[in-house]
Amino acid sequence: MSSDSSSTSGDEFTNPNPNPNSTSKPLEDQFASAALTEPDNEPPEIQESPNGVVNGSVSENNHGEIERNERGGAVGSNLEARQSVRWRRTNSEVEVEAPSSPSSSGYAGERGSSSGSGSSGGFEMIGGGIGGDDDEIQEVSNVDSIQDSQASWMPGKRHVDEDDASLSWRKRKKHFFILSNSGKPIYSRYGDEHKLAGFSATLQAIISFVENGGDRVKLVRAGNHQVVFLVKGPIYLVCISCTEEPYESLRGQLELIYGQMLLILTKSVNRCFEKNPKFDMTPLLGGTDVVFSSLIHSFSWNPATFLHAYTCLPLAYATRQAAGAILQDVADSGVLFAILMCKHKVISLVGAQKASLHPDDMLLLANFVMSSESFRTSESFSPICLPRYNPMAFLYAYVHYLDVDTYLMLLTTSSDAFYHLKDCRIRIEMVLLKSNVLSEVQRSMLDGGMHVEDLPTDPLPRSGTLSPHLGQPRDSPESFREPFVGIGGPAGLWHFMYRSIFLDQYVSSEFSPPINSPRKQKRLYRAYQNLYASMHDKGIGPHKTQFRRDENYVLLCWVTQDFELYAAFDPLADKAVAIKTCNRVCQWVKDVENEIFLLGASPFSW
Amino acid sequence: MGCSSSLPDRSSGQLAGLNSENGGVSDAKNLRVKLVLLGDSGVGKSCIVLRFVRGQFDPTSKVTVGASFLSQTIALQDSTTVKFEIWDTAGQERYAALAPLYYRGAAVAVVVYDITSPESFAKAQYWVKELQKHGSPDIVMALVGNKADLNEKREVPVQDGIDYAEKNGMFFIETSAKTADNINQLFEEIAKRLPRPASS
Ligand SMILES: Nc1nc2c(ncn2[C@@H]2O[C@H](COP(=O)(O)OP(=O)(O)O)[C@@H](O)[C@H]2O)c(=O)[nH]1
Ligand SMILES: [Mg+2]
């Protein structure tokens, strides 16, 4: 986007969109232009509006369930036939009961020939009974006191003593596997890879059986489990889940896991399999369990994993500019990307010329650096691959922590640029210290970003001097708050996420009561993730707004060509007020866009 | 360019490689040497460096990624100083092909094994051969048997280390990063063996 968009001009403020190209009208206009007459119990249909922005349908359902068509074209009809598949453990044989599928008998034969070295070959999907929204095991409580919160998450692989014969292993709610097309285990979220050789062989047999049959298995439903497959040349990735996440989301997670593997090894590992199909890849990934487990953990707390956007640490415009200027200086001296981050939030980033950095690459890189403790110990210089940039080649990453949470990454194509990058870092560090960027970063970490309680009232009477702004101390008498009953923000607004499409960035409000436990936060992200999947599901059609009400929340989603807004309200929130509130959120985001987004001079603007 | 122009002791912003920009040697009294640690993952390379540079031992394993860079200066009795610029490599298989990146141009290579692990001793011999083939011809090599505090679990006899080192013209020492035993001695001995530049 062009840099002039960063100035907030007064005559623009009726447009809630930070993008100048925007043609979208406020949300209530859209609902109004669609002649929405709010018959509260009847799902209203939104007609296509004259400007073509709203062309989906809004559906509301007071009983909580959103009608979803089947999983969309991608999964396809060939899987329908397999939906009744049940796998059972019978002494090391797999039985497939699929009455409508002629493939079962042939499949069993296939399995026999490929039975691996493991102790137990078969596996059984455990149907029913496991509730909650936690990925972790519920019943075996003595082993599993580990909570799913970000705070209490322990890095590293757990439950290595398990294998597919352990009850605890089989009750895990979400498994991830990487294996080779010859059935050799490469990675398993739970349990020791080598003990799972037999299980891997089983997965391999399923995939190759279907592939040989001409279609590609992508999703198998078994009871309340979904088994999602992703085939990447000689590498197979599998997720077995009973979390009820949409297929598209699970598949996206497998894509990220594959990307993480490429980040560590590049796609040239494929050559090892060309030379030797039985190649054992586990030694190549030695010591990286923690990288994968941290990525998998982020699927339940980091919306970047499904939004495909990154988020910035809120900072005064001048502060971010100061950081950007010194990074730009360095990029001009032959650094491909210069990235300054605080935890998973970007402070500033700069790319040489037209080099563009994909948000997924940033996610994977940040995950790699943050999960590998050794980066905190001292400066380092390591080969890494950015799969979206160039999956075949290593880049070299100079990584240095400036304080506990803030780290600088300088990426180069030159394998002997270390001393140059070290010098660059010293210069950057001096400038950042002098211009107080690092102390501002610390302050922002403490203050947090946007809080729904601070949502400004209607923008109309607002004068330039009183413009709401992130830096203002909360709870000050100036912060005008609407009287509202209960907790959260005005009109029962509990949380929101705003994704700018042109910027590849999103901002989400801080969590506040009642979304205040990790479990509730994870549940909300899952709900957003479902919304995201349904809004981007080509099989269903271009939904542009969605209103869902269930016993947990009212969820409102609004997608235009410039942005996507996801908002959660009190389940009793009034619909018209909620819609109005969404417009205010968009306006607010626009008002503070200088502080919450990295504008201009980004590698994404061409 | 001019990336390093504001820094007093850096000559220019040229891409100088992993070697120190001025070839690693300052003057006869103050040496600067590039040192690389090689050896199997888990033998204690990072612990040795952190014990030497920071005087610490952290038993929680932090697997090295790529290579870490640390430096430490020691003063010798003859009032010369030696600044070690240390590359602590990861030792994992995936980086084996990239190892030359770190040992190229190194004046010193410290090859480490774990005295409780014969596999790591075999791996150390692999690194020695690799260095003999591809390292600088005048590289100073040290063979280090680490985790000497675990003597009751020893599987590599001291004599095997001594013999192998002798055959390959290396300096040999057993250390413990945990107890700090012989850590400073290791680096002091290396410093003594460094070729001195002809004094001006
Ligand atoms: N007992 C004992 N353990 C050590 C010693 N040095 C390292 N370790 C342990 O060995 C493991 C691997 O050490 P690390 O330095 O990460 O190995 P690296 O992969 O060679 O860098 C760690 O758990 C250390 O605590 C030592 O001298 N004695
Ligand atoms: Mg190490």
Short mmCIF file of N, CA and C in Angstrom, two decimals, chain A residues 165-302:
data_model
loop_
_atom_site.label_atom_id
_atom_site.label_comp_id
_atom_site.label_asym_id
_atom_site.label_seq_id
_atom_site.Cartn_x
_atom_site.Cartn_y
_atom_site.Cartn_z
N ALA A 165 0.65 -48.65 21.28
CA ALA A 165 0.00 -49.64 22.13
C ALA A 165 -0.46 -49.02 23.45
N SER A 166 0.03 -47.82 23.78
CA SER A 166 -0.36 -47.23 25.05
C SER A 166 -1.74 -46.60 24.95
N LEU A 167 -2.51 -46.82 25.99
CA LEU A 167 -3.85 -46.24 26.03
C LEU A 167 -3.75 -44.71 25.97
N SER A 168 -2.81 -44.16 26.73
CA SER A 168 -2.70 -42.70 26.78
C SER A 168 -2.40 -42.14 25.40
N TRP A 169 -1.53 -42.80 24.69
CA TRP A 169 -1.17 -42.34 23.34
C TRP A 169 -2.40 -42.34 22.44
N ARG A 170 -3.20 -43.38 22.57
CA ARG A 170 -4.34 -43.50 21.66
C ARG A 170 -5.46 -42.55 22.02
N LYS A 171 -5.40 -42.01 23.23
CA LYS A 171 -6.46 -41.09 23.61
C LYS A 171 -6.10 -39.63 23.35
N ARG A 172 -4.93 -39.37 22.88
CA ARG A 172 -4.56 -37.99 22.59
C ARG A 172 -5.50 -37.43 21.53
N LYS A 173 -5.86 -36.17 21.72
CA LYS A 173 -6.88 -35.61 20.85
C LYS A 173 -6.34 -35.18 19.49
N LYS A 174 -5.07 -34.93 19.43
CA LYS A 174 -4.56 -34.44 18.15
C LYS A 174 -3.13 -34.94 17.93
N HIS A 175 -3.00 -35.81 16.97
CA HIS A 175 -1.69 -36.35 16.62
C HIS A 175 -1.20 -35.72 15.33
N PHE A 176 0.09 -35.53 15.26
CA PHE A 176 0.71 -35.14 13.99
C PHE A 176 1.85 -36.10 13.70
N PHE A 177 1.94 -36.51 12.46
CA PHE A 177 3.02 -37.40 12.04
C PHE A 177 3.65 -36.91 10.76
N ILE A 178 4.94 -37.12 10.67
CA ILE A 178 5.61 -36.99 9.38
C ILE A 178 6.24 -38.35 9.11
N LEU A 179 6.07 -38.84 7.89
CA LEU A 179 6.70 -40.10 7.54
C LEU A 179 7.16 -40.04 6.09
N SER A 180 7.98 -40.99 5.72
CA SER A 180 8.45 -41.01 4.35
C SER A 180 7.52 -41.91 3.54
N ASN A 181 7.61 -41.79 2.23
CA ASN A 181 6.69 -42.60 1.43
C ASN A 181 7.04 -44.08 1.45
N SER A 182 8.16 -44.43 2.09
CA SER A 182 8.38 -45.85 2.30
C SER A 182 7.90 -46.28 3.69
N GLY A 183 7.28 -45.34 4.42
CA GLY A 183 6.69 -45.70 5.70
C GLY A 183 7.61 -45.48 6.89
N LYS A 184 8.77 -44.91 6.67
CA LYS A 184 9.69 -44.65 7.79
C LYS A 184 9.22 -43.43 8.58
N PRO A 185 9.10 -43.59 9.90
CA PRO A 185 8.68 -42.43 10.69
C PRO A 185 9.74 -41.33 10.67
N ILE A 186 9.28 -40.09 10.62
CA ILE A 186 10.19 -38.95 10.65
C ILE A 186 9.93 -38.10 11.89
N TYR A 187 8.66 -37.89 12.18
CA TYR A 187 8.32 -37.11 13.37
C TYR A 187 6.96 -37.56 13.88
N SER A 188 6.83 -37.61 15.20
CA SER A 188 5.52 -37.82 15.80
C SER A 188 5.39 -36.86 16.97
N ARG A 189 4.22 -36.24 17.09
CA ARG A 189 4.02 -35.31 18.19
C ARG A 189 4.15 -36.01 19.53
N TYR A 190 3.58 -37.16 19.63
CA TYR A 190 3.65 -37.92 20.87
C TYR A 190 4.36 -39.24 20.60
N GLY A 191 5.09 -39.69 21.58
CA GLY A 191 5.71 -41.01 21.47
C GLY A 191 7.00 -40.96 20.68
N ASP A 192 7.76 -42.01 20.80
CA ASP A 192 9.04 -42.09 20.14
C ASP A 192 8.84 -42.57 18.71
N GLU A 193 9.44 -41.83 17.77
CA GLU A 193 9.25 -42.15 16.35
C GLU A 193 9.58 -43.62 16.06
N HIS A 194 10.69 -44.08 16.64
CA HIS A 194 11.14 -45.41 16.26
C HIS A 194 10.18 -46.50 16.74
N LYS A 195 9.53 -46.24 17.88
CA LYS A 195 8.57 -47.21 18.36
C LYS A 195 7.30 -47.20 17.51
N LEU A 196 7.14 -46.16 16.73
CA LEU A 196 5.92 -46.04 15.94
C LEU A 196 6.11 -46.49 14.51
N ALA A 197 7.15 -47.28 14.29
CA ALA A 197 7.44 -47.70 12.92
C ALA A 197 6.28 -48.48 12.31
N GLY A 198 5.69 -49.35 13.11
CA GLY A 198 4.58 -50.15 12.59
C GLY A 198 3.39 -49.28 12.24
N PHE A 199 3.13 -48.32 13.11
CA PHE A 199 2.02 -47.42 12.88
C PHE A 199 2.24 -46.58 11.62
N SER A 200 3.47 -46.10 11.48
CA SER A 200 3.83 -45.33 10.30
C SER A 200 3.61 -46.15 9.03
N ALA A 201 4.01 -47.41 9.10
CA ALA A 201 3.85 -48.27 7.94
C ALA A 201 2.37 -48.38 7.58
N THR A 202 1.53 -48.40 8.61
CA THR A 202 0.09 -48.46 8.34
C THR A 202 -0.39 -47.21 7.62
N LEU A 203 0.03 -46.06 8.11
CA LEU A 203 -0.37 -44.81 7.46
C LEU A 203 0.12 -44.79 6.02
N GLN A 204 1.37 -45.22 5.86
CA GLN A 204 1.95 -45.23 4.51
C GLN A 204 1.13 -46.11 3.60
N ALA A 205 0.71 -47.26 4.15
CA ALA A 205 -0.06 -48.19 3.33
C ALA A 205 -1.38 -47.57 2.88
N ILE A 206 -2.02 -46.85 3.78
CA ILE A 206 -3.29 -46.21 3.42
C ILE A 206 -3.06 -45.21 2.29
N ILE A 207 -2.04 -44.37 2.48
CA ILE A 207 -1.81 -43.32 1.50
C ILE A 207 -1.43 -43.91 0.14
N SER A 208 -0.50 -44.84 0.16
CA SER A 208 -0.04 -45.35 -1.14
C SER A 208 -1.13 -46.18 -1.80
N PHE A 209 -1.95 -46.81 -0.98
CA PHE A 209 -3.05 -47.56 -1.58
C PHE A 209 -3.98 -46.63 -2.35
N VAL A 210 -4.33 -45.54 -1.71
CA VAL A 210 -5.25 -44.62 -2.37
C VAL A 210 -4.58 -43.95 -3.55
N GLU A 211 -3.31 -43.60 -3.39
CA GLU A 211 -2.60 -42.95 -4.49
C GLU A 211 -2.50 -43.87 -5.69
N ASN A 212 -2.21 -45.16 -5.42
CA ASN A 212 -2.13 -46.10 -6.53
C ASN A 212 -3.48 -46.23 -7.23
N GLY A 213 -4.53 -46.06 -6.48
CA GLY A 213 -5.86 -46.13 -7.05
C GLY A 213 -6.22 -44.91 -7.87
N GLY A 214 -5.34 -43.95 -7.92
CA GLY A 214 -5.58 -42.81 -8.79
C GLY A 214 -6.10 -41.58 -8.07
N ASP A 215 -6.75 -41.76 -6.94
CA ASP A 215 -7.16 -40.54 -6.24
C ASP A 215 -6.26 -40.34 -5.04
N ARG A 216 -6.31 -39.16 -4.54
CA ARG A 216 -5.44 -38.83 -3.43
C ARG A 216 -6.25 -38.72 -2.17
N VAL A 217 -5.89 -39.51 -1.20
CA VAL A 217 -6.63 -39.45 0.05
C VAL A 217 -6.28 -38.14 0.75
N LYS A 218 -7.28 -37.44 1.16
CA LYS A 218 -7.03 -36.19 1.86
C LYS A 218 -7.66 -36.20 3.24
N LEU A 219 -8.82 -36.82 3.33
CA LEU A 219 -9.52 -36.80 4.60
C LEU A 219 -10.27 -38.11 4.77
N VAL A 220 -10.09 -38.69 5.93
CA VAL A 220 -10.87 -39.86 6.28
C VAL A 220 -11.57 -39.55 7.59
N ARG A 221 -12.85 -39.79 7.64
CA ARG A 221 -13.55 -39.62 8.91
C ARG A 221 -13.78 -40.99 9.51
N ALA A 222 -13.55 -41.09 10.78
CA ALA A 222 -13.76 -42.36 11.47
C ALA A 222 -14.32 -42.01 12.83
N GLY A 223 -15.56 -42.28 13.03
CA GLY A 223 -16.21 -41.87 14.26
C GLY A 223 -16.10 -40.36 14.36
N ASN A 224 -15.66 -39.87 15.51
CA ASN A 224 -15.51 -38.42 15.60
C ASN A 224 -14.07 -37.98 15.32
N HIS A 225 -13.33 -38.85 14.68
CA HIS A 225 -11.96 -38.49 14.31
C HIS A 225 -11.88 -38.12 12.84
N GLN A 226 -11.01 -37.16 12.58
CA GLN A 226 -10.66 -36.88 11.19
C GLN A 226 -9.20 -37.26 11.01
N VAL A 227 -8.92 -37.89 9.89
CA VAL A 227 -7.53 -38.16 9.54
C VAL A 227 -7.25 -37.38 8.27
N VAL A 228 -6.34 -36.43 8.37
CA VAL A 228 -6.04 -35.55 7.25
C VAL A 228 -4.65 -35.89 6.72
N PHE A 229 -4.54 -36.05 5.43
CA PHE A 229 -3.27 -36.41 4.81
C PHE A 229 -2.78 -35.30 3.91
N LEU A 230 -1.48 -35.14 3.89
CA LEU A 230 -0.88 -34.18 2.97
C LEU A 230 0.35 -34.87 2.36
N VAL A 231 0.38 -34.94 1.05
CA VAL A 231 1.48 -35.62 0.38
C VAL A 231 2.38 -34.57 -0.26
N LYS A 232 3.66 -34.58 0.10
CA LYS A 232 4.62 -33.63 -0.45
C LYS A 232 5.80 -34.43 -1.01
N GLY A 233 5.68 -34.84 -2.24
CA GLY A 233 6.74 -35.66 -2.82
C GLY A 233 6.94 -36.89 -1.96
N PRO A 234 8.18 -37.15 -1.53
CA PRO A 234 8.44 -38.37 -0.75
C PRO A 234 8.03 -38.24 0.72
N ILE A 235 7.49 -37.09 1.09
CA ILE A 235 7.15 -36.87 2.50
C ILE A 235 5.63 -36.88 2.66
N TYR A 236 5.18 -37.67 3.62
CA TYR A 236 3.76 -37.69 3.95
C TYR A 236 3.55 -37.03 5.31
N LEU A 237 2.51 -36.24 5.41
CA LEU A 237 2.15 -35.64 6.69
C LEU A 237 0.72 -36.04 7.03
N VAL A 238 0.51 -36.38 8.30
CA VAL A 238 -0.80 -36.88 8.71
C VAL A 238 -1.19 -36.23 10.03
N CYS A 239 -2.45 -35.82 10.10
CA CYS A 239 -3.01 -35.35 11.36
C CYS A 239 -4.20 -36.22 11.71
N ILE A 240 -4.24 -36.71 12.93
CA ILE A 240 -5.41 -37.45 13.41
C ILE A 240 -5.97 -36.65 14.57
N SER A 241 -7.20 -36.21 14.40
CA SER A 241 -7.72 -35.24 15.35
C SER A 241 -9.19 -35.51 15.66
N CYS A 242 -9.56 -35.27 16.90
CA CYS A 242 -10.99 -35.26 17.19
C CYS A 242 -11.36 -33.89 17.75
N THR A 243 -10.67 -32.86 17.32
CA THR A 243 -10.94 -31.51 17.80
C THR A 243 -12.03 -30.81 17.01
N GLU A 244 -12.55 -31.43 15.99
CA GLU A 244 -13.60 -30.84 15.17
C GLU A 244 -13.19 -29.56 14.47
N GLU A 245 -11.91 -29.37 14.30
CA GLU A 245 -11.48 -28.24 13.47
C GLU A 245 -11.80 -28.57 12.02
N PRO A 246 -12.03 -27.55 11.21
CA PRO A 246 -12.33 -27.83 9.81
C PRO A 246 -11.15 -28.49 9.10
N TYR A 247 -11.46 -29.27 8.10
CA TYR A 247 -10.43 -29.92 7.31
C TYR A 247 -9.40 -28.91 6.81
N GLU A 248 -9.87 -27.78 6.31
CA GLU A 248 -8.97 -26.78 5.73
C GLU A 248 -7.97 -26.28 6.78
N SER A 249 -8.44 -26.16 8.02
CA SER A 249 -7.54 -25.68 9.07
C SER A 249 -6.47 -26.73 9.38
N LEU A 250 -6.89 -27.98 9.49
CA LEU A 250 -5.93 -29.04 9.81
C LEU A 250 -4.92 -29.19 8.67
N ARG A 251 -5.42 -29.08 7.46
CA ARG A 251 -4.53 -29.16 6.33
C ARG A 251 -3.53 -28.00 6.34
N GLY A 252 -4.03 -26.81 6.68
CA GLY A 252 -3.14 -25.65 6.79
C GLY A 252 -2.07 -25.89 7.85
N GLN A 253 -2.44 -26.57 8.92
CA GLN A 253 -1.46 -26.87 9.97
C GLN A 253 -0.41 -27.85 9.46
N LEU A 254 -0.84 -28.82 8.69
CA LEU A 254 0.14 -29.76 8.11
C LEU A 254 1.07 -29.03 7.15
N GLU A 255 0.52 -28.09 6.39
CA GLU A 255 1.36 -27.29 5.49
C GLU A 255 2.44 -26.55 6.28
N LEU A 256 2.04 -26.00 7.42
CA LEU A 256 3.01 -25.27 8.23
C LEU A 256 4.07 -26.21 8.79
N ILE A 257 3.66 -27.39 9.21
CA ILE A 257 4.63 -28.35 9.74
C ILE A 257 5.63 -28.73 8.64
N TYR A 258 5.10 -28.92 7.45
CA TYR A 258 6.01 -29.21 6.33
C TYR A 258 6.95 -28.02 6.08
N GLY A 259 6.39 -26.83 6.12
CA GLY A 259 7.22 -25.63 5.95
C GLY A 259 8.30 -25.55 7.01
N GLN A 260 7.96 -25.92 8.25
CA GLN A 260 8.94 -25.88 9.32
C GLN A 260 10.08 -26.87 9.05
N MET A 261 9.71 -28.01 8.52
CA MET A 261 10.72 -29.00 8.17
C MET A 261 11.64 -28.47 7.07
N LEU A 262 11.04 -27.82 6.08
CA LEU A 262 11.86 -27.24 5.00
C LEU A 262 12.75 -26.14 5.55
N LEU A 263 12.24 -25.37 6.49
CA LEU A 263 13.05 -24.30 7.05
C LEU A 263 14.34 -24.86 7.65
N ILE A 264 14.23 -26.05 8.22
CA ILE A 264 15.40 -26.66 8.86
C ILE A 264 16.30 -27.36 7.83
N LEU A 265 15.69 -27.94 6.79
CA LEU A 265 16.47 -28.83 5.92
C LEU A 265 16.51 -28.45 4.44
N THR A 266 15.64 -27.60 3.99
CA THR A 266 15.38 -27.31 2.57
C THR A 266 14.76 -28.52 1.88
N LYS A 267 14.24 -28.24 0.71
CA LYS A 267 13.57 -29.29 -0.05
C LYS A 267 14.58 -30.27 -0.66
N SER A 268 15.86 -29.96 -0.54
CA SER A 268 16.83 -30.87 -1.14
C SER A 268 16.90 -32.20 -0.41
N VAL A 269 16.23 -32.32 0.74
CA VAL A 269 16.18 -33.65 1.38
C VAL A 269 15.51 -34.66 0.46
N ASN A 270 14.67 -34.18 -0.45
CA ASN A 270 14.02 -35.10 -1.38
C ASN A 270 15.05 -35.96 -2.12
N ARG A 271 16.20 -35.37 -2.35
CA ARG A 271 17.23 -36.11 -3.09
C ARG A 271 17.71 -37.34 -2.32
N CYS A 272 17.72 -37.24 -1.00
CA CYS A 272 18.12 -38.39 -0.20
C CYS A 272 17.19 -39.57 -0.48
N PHE A 273 15.92 -39.27 -0.70
CA PHE A 273 14.97 -40.35 -0.97
C PHE A 273 15.09 -40.87 -2.38
N GLU A 274 15.54 -40.00 -3.29
CA GLU A 274 15.77 -40.49 -4.65
C GLU A 274 16.92 -41.49 -4.64
N LYS A 275 17.95 -41.19 -3.87
CA LYS A 275 19.09 -42.09 -3.80
C LYS A 275 18.75 -43.36 -3.05
N ASN A 276 17.99 -43.20 -1.96
CA ASN A 276 17.70 -44.35 -1.12
C ASN A 276 16.29 -44.22 -0.55
N PRO A 277 15.34 -44.93 -1.13
CA PRO A 277 13.94 -44.80 -0.69
C PRO A 277 13.75 -45.13 0.79
N LYS A 278 14.65 -45.94 1.34
CA LYS A 278 14.51 -46.33 2.74
C LYS A 278 15.26 -45.37 3.67
N PHE A 279 15.68 -44.26 3.14
CA PHE A 279 16.46 -43.28 3.89
C PHE A 279 15.79 -42.92 5.22
N ASP A 280 16.57 -42.92 6.29
CA ASP A 280 16.05 -42.57 7.61
C ASP A 280 16.34 -41.09 7.88
N MET A 281 15.30 -40.31 7.94
CA MET A 281 15.48 -38.86 8.04
C MET A 281 15.60 -38.37 9.47
N THR A 282 15.27 -39.21 10.45
CA THR A 282 15.23 -38.70 11.83
C THR A 282 16.56 -38.07 12.29
N PRO A 283 17.73 -38.64 11.94
CA PRO A 283 18.95 -37.98 12.43
C PRO A 283 19.10 -36.56 11.90
N LEU A 284 18.59 -36.31 10.70
CA LEU A 284 18.70 -34.96 10.14
C LEU A 284 17.91 -33.95 10.94
N LEU A 285 16.86 -34.42 11.60
CA LEU A 285 16.04 -33.49 12.39
C LEU A 285 16.43 -33.52 13.87
N GLY A 286 17.55 -34.17 14.16
CA GLY A 286 17.98 -34.32 15.55
C GLY A 286 17.94 -33.00 16.31
N GLY A 287 17.33 -33.03 17.48
CA GLY A 287 17.31 -31.85 18.33
C GLY A 287 16.25 -30.83 17.97
N THR A 288 15.37 -31.14 17.01
CA THR A 288 14.38 -30.13 16.60
C THR A 288 12.96 -30.44 17.07
N ASP A 289 12.81 -31.46 17.90
CA ASP A 289 11.49 -31.77 18.46
C ASP A 289 10.80 -30.53 19.01
N VAL A 290 11.60 -29.75 19.70
CA VAL A 290 11.05 -28.59 20.39
C VAL A 290 10.52 -27.56 19.39
N VAL A 291 11.13 -27.50 18.22
CA VAL A 291 10.67 -26.56 17.19
C VAL A 291 9.27 -26.97 16.71
N PHE A 292 9.11 -28.27 16.50
CA PHE A 292 7.81 -28.74 16.02
C PHE A 292 6.75 -28.66 17.13
N SER A 293 7.13 -29.04 18.34
CA SER A 293 6.11 -29.02 19.39
C SER A 293 5.67 -27.59 19.68
N SER A 294 6.59 -26.66 19.57
CA SER A 294 6.21 -25.26 19.79
C SER A 294 5.31 -24.76 18.66
N LEU A 295 5.59 -25.19 17.44
CA LEU A 295 4.70 -24.81 16.32
C LEU A 295 3.30 -25.38 16.54
N ILE A 296 3.25 -26.65 16.91
CA ILE A 296 1.95 -27.30 17.10
C ILE A 296 1.20 -26.62 18.24
N HIS A 297 1.93 -26.26 19.27
CA HIS A 297 1.28 -25.53 20.36
C HIS A 297 0.71 -24.21 19.86
N SER A 298 1.42 -23.56 18.96
CA SER A 298 0.94 -22.26 18.49
C SER A 298 -0.35 -22.37 17.68
N PHE A 299 -0.65 -23.56 17.18
CA PHE A 299 -1.93 -23.72 16.47
C PHE A 299 -3.11 -23.41 17.39
N SER A 300 -2.89 -23.50 18.67
CA SER A 300 -4.02 -23.25 19.57
C SER A 300 -3.96 -21.88 20.24
N TRP A 301 -2.95 -21.09 19.97
CA TRP A 301 -2.98 -19.75 20.57
C TRP A 301 -2.59 -18.63 19.60
N ASN A 302 -1.98 -18.97 18.47
CA ASN A 302 -1.49 -17.90 17.59
C ASN A 302 -2.33 -17.82 16.32
#
